[in-house]
Coordinates of N, CA, C and O in Angstrom, one line a residue:
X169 N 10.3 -3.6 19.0 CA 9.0 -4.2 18.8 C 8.2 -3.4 17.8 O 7.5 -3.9 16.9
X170 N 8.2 -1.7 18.2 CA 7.6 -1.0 17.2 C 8.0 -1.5 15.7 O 7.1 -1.8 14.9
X171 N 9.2 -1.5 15.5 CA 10.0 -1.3 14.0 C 9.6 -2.7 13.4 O 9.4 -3.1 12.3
X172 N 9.6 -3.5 14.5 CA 8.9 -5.0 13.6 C 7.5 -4.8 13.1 O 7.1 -5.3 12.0
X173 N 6.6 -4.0 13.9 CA 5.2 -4.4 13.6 C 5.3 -3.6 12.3 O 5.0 -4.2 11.2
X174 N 5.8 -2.2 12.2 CA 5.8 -1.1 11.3 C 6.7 -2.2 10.0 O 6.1 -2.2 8.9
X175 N 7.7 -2.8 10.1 CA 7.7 -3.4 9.1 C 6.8 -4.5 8.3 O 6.6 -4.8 7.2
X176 N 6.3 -5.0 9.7 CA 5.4 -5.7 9.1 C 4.1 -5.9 7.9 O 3.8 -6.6 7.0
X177 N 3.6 -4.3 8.9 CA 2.7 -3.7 7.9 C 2.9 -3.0 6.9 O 1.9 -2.3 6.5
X178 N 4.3 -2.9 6.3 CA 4.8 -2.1 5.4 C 4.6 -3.4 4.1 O 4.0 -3.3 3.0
X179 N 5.2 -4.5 4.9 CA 5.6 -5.6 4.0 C 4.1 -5.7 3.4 O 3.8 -5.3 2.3
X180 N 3.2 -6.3 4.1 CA 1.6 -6.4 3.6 C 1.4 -5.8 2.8 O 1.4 -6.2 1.6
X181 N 1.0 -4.4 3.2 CA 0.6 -3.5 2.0 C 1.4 -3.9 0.9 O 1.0 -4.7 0.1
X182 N 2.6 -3.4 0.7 CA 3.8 -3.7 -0.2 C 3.3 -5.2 -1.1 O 3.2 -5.3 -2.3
X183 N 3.1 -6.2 -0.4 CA 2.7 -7.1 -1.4 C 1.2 -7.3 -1.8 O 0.9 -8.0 -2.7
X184 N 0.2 -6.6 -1.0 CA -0.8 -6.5 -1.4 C -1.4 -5.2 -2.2 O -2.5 -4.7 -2.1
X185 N -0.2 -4.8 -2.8 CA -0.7 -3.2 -3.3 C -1.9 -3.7 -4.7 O -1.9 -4.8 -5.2
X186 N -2.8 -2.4 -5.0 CA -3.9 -2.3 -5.9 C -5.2 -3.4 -5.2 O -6.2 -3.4 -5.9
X187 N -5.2 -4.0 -4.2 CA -5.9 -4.5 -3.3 C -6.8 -3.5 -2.0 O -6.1 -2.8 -1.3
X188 N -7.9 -3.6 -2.0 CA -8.5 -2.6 -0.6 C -8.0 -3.6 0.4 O -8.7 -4.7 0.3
X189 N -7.3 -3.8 1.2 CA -7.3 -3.8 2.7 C -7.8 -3.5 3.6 O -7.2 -2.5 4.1
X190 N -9.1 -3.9 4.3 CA -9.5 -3.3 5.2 C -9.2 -4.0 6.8 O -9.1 -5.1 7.1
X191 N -9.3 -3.0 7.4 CA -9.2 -3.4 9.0 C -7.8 -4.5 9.2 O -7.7 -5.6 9.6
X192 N -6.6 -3.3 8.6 CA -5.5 -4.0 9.0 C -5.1 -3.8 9.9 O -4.6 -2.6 10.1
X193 N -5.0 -5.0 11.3 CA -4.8 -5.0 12.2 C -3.5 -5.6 12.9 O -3.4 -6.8 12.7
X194 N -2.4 -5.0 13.7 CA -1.5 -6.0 14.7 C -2.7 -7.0 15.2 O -3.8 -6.6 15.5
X195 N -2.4 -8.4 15.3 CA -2.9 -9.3 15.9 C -2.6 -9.8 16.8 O -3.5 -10.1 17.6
X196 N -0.7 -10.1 17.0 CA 0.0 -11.3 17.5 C 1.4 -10.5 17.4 O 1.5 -9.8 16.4
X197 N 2.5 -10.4 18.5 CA 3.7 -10.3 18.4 C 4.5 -11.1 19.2 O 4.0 -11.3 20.3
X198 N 5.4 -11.7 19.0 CA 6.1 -12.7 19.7 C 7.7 -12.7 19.4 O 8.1 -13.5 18.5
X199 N 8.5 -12.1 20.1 CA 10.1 -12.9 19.9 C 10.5 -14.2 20.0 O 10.5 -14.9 21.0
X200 N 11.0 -14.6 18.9 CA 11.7 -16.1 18.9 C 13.6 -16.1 19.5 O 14.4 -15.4 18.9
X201 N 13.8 -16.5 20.1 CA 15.1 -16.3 20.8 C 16.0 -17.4 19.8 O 17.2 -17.3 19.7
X202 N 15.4 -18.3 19.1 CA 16.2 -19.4 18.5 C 16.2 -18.6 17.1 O 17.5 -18.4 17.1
X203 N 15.6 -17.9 15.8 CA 15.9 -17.6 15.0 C 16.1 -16.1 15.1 O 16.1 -15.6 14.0
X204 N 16.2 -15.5 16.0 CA 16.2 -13.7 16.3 C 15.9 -13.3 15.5 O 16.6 -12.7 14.7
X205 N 14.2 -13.3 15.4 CA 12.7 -12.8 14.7 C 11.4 -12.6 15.1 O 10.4 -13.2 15.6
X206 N 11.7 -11.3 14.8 CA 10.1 -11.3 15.7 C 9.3 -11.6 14.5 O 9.4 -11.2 13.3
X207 N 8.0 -12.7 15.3 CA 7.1 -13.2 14.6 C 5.4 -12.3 14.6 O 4.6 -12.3 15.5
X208 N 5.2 -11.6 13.5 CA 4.2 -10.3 13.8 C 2.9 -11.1 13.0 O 2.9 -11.4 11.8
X209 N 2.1 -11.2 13.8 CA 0.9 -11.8 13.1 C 0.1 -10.7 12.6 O 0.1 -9.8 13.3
X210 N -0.6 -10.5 11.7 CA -1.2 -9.3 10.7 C -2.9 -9.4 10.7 O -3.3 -9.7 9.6
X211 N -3.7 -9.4 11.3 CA -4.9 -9.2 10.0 C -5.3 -8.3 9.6 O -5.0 -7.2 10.0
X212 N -6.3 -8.5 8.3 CA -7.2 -7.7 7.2 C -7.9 -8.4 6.9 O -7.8 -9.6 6.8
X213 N -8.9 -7.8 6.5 CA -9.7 -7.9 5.8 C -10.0 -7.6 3.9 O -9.7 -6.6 3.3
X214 N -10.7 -9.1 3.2 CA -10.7 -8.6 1.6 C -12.0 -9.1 1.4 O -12.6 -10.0 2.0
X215 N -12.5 -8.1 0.4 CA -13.8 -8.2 -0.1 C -13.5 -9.9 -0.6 O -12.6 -10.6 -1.2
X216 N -14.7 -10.1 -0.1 CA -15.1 -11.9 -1.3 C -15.4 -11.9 -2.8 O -15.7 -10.7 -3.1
X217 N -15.4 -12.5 -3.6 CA -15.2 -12.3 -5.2 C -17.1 -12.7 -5.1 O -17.5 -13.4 -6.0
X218 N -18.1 -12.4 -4.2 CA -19.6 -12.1 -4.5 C -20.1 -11.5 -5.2 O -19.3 -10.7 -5.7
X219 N -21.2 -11.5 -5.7 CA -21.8 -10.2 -6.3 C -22.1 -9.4 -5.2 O -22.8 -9.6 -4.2
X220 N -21.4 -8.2 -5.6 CA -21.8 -6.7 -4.3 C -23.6 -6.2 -4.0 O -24.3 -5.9 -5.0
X221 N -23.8 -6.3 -3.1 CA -25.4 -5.9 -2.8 C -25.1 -4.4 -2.8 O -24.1 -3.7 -2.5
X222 N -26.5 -3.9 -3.5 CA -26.3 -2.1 -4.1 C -26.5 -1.6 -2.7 O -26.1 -0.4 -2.4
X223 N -27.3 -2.4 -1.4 CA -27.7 -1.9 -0.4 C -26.4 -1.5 0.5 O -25.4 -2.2 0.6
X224 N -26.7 -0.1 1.2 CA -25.4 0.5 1.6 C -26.4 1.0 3.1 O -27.6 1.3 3.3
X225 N -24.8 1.1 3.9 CA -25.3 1.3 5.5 C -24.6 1.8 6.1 O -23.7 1.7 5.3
X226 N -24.0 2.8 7.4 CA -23.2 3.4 7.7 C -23.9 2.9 9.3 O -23.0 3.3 10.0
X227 N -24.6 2.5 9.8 CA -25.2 2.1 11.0 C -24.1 0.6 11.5 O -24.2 -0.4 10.8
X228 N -23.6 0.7 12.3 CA -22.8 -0.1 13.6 C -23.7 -1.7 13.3 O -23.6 -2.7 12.7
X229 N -24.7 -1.0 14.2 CA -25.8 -2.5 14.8 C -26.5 -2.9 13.1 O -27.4 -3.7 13.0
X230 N -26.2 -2.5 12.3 CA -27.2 -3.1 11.4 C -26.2 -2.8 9.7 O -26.5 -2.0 8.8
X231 N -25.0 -3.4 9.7 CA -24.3 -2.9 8.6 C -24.7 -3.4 7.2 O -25.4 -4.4 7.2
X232 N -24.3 -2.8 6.0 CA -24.6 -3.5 5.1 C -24.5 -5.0 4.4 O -24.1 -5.7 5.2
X233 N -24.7 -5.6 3.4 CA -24.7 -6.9 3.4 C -23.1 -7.5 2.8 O -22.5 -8.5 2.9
X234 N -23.0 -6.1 2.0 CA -21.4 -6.1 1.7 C -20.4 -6.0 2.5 O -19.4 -6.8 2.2
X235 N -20.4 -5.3 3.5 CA -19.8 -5.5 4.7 C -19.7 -6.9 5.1 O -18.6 -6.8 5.8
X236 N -19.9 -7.8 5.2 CA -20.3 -9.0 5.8 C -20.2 -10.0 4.9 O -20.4 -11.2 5.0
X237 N -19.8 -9.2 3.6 CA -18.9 -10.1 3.1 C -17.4 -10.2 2.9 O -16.8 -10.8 2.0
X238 N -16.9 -9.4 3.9 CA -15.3 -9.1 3.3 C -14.9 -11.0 4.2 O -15.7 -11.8 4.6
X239 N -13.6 -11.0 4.0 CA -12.7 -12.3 4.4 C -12.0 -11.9 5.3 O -11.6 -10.8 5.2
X240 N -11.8 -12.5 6.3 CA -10.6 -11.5 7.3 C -9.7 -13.3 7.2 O -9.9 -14.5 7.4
X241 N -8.4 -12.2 6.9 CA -7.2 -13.2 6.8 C -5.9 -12.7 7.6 O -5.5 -11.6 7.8
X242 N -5.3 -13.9 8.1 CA -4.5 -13.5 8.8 C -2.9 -13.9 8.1 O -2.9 -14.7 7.2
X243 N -2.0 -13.5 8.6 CA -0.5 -13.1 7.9 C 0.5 -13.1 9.2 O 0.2 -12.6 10.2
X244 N 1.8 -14.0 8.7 CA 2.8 -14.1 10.5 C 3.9 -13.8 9.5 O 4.3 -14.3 8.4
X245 N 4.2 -12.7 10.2 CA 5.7 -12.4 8.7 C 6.5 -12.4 10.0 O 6.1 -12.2 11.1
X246 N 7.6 -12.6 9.5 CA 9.0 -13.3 10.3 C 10.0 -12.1 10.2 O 10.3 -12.0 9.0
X247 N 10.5 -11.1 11.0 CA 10.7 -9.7 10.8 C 12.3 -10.0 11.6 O 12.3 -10.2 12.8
X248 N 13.6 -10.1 10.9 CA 14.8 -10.1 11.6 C 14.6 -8.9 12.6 O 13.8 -8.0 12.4
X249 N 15.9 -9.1 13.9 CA 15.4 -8.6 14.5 C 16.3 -7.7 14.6 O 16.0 -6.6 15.1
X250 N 17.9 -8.2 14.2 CA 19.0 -7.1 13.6 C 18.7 -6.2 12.8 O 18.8 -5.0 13.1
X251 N 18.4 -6.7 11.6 CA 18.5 -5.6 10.5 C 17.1 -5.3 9.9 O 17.0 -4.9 8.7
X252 N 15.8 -5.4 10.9 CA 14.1 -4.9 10.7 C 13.9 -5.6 9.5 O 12.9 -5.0 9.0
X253 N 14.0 -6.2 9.0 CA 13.9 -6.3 7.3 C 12.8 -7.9 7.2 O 13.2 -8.9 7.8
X254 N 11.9 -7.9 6.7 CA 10.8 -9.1 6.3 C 11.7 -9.9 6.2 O 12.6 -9.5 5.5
X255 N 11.7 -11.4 6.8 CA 12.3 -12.5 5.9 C 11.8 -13.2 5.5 O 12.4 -13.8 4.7
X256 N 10.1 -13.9 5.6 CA 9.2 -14.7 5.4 C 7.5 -14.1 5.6 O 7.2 -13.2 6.3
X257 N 7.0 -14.7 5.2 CA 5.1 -14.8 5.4 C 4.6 -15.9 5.3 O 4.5 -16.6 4.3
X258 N 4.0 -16.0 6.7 CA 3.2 -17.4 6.0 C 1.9 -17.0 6.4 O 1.7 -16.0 7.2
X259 N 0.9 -17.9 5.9 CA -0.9 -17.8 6.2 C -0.8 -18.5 7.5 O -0.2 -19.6 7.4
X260 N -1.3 -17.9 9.0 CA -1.9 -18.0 9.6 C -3.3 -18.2 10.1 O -4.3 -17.5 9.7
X261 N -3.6 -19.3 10.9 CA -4.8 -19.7 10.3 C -5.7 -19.9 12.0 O -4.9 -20.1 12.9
X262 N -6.5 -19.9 12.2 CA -7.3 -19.0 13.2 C -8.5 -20.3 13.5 O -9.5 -20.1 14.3

């Protein structure tokens, strides 16, 4: 189960390289017994294509306004369960 999630998030980054990712998170793990894949659901977070607010915050309870605009998206990659290796991704939807 480790080597699935770890592929998982190899695969993401790997297709989302030159992208900030933030708050990539395991979401979801599940074994399918009918296609022998573990199904690893992903999220992150991506900045929105907004105009960035110059206003900057490092405070929890009161973050900045850019902050609050990232996207959080989610990702179900289909991880063989023989040979670890990605076989699919699809958008997961919440």
């Amino acid at each position: 189960m480790k080597a699935a999630v770890a592929s998982a998030i190899d695969y993401v980054r790997e297709l989302y390289a030159g992208i900030s990712l933030r708050d990539l998170l395991l979401e979801e793990i599940e074994y399918s017994e009918a296609s022998d894949k573990w199904l690893v659901t992903i999220g992150f977070s991506l900045p929105e294509a907004k105009e960035a607010s110059s206003e900057t915050s490092s405070s929890v309870i009161f973050p900045s306004k850019a902050s609050r605009e990232l996207s959080r998206r989610y990702k179900t990659v289909a991880i063989d369960a023989v040979s670890g290796l990605p076989d699919s991704m699809k958008i997961r939807t919440i």
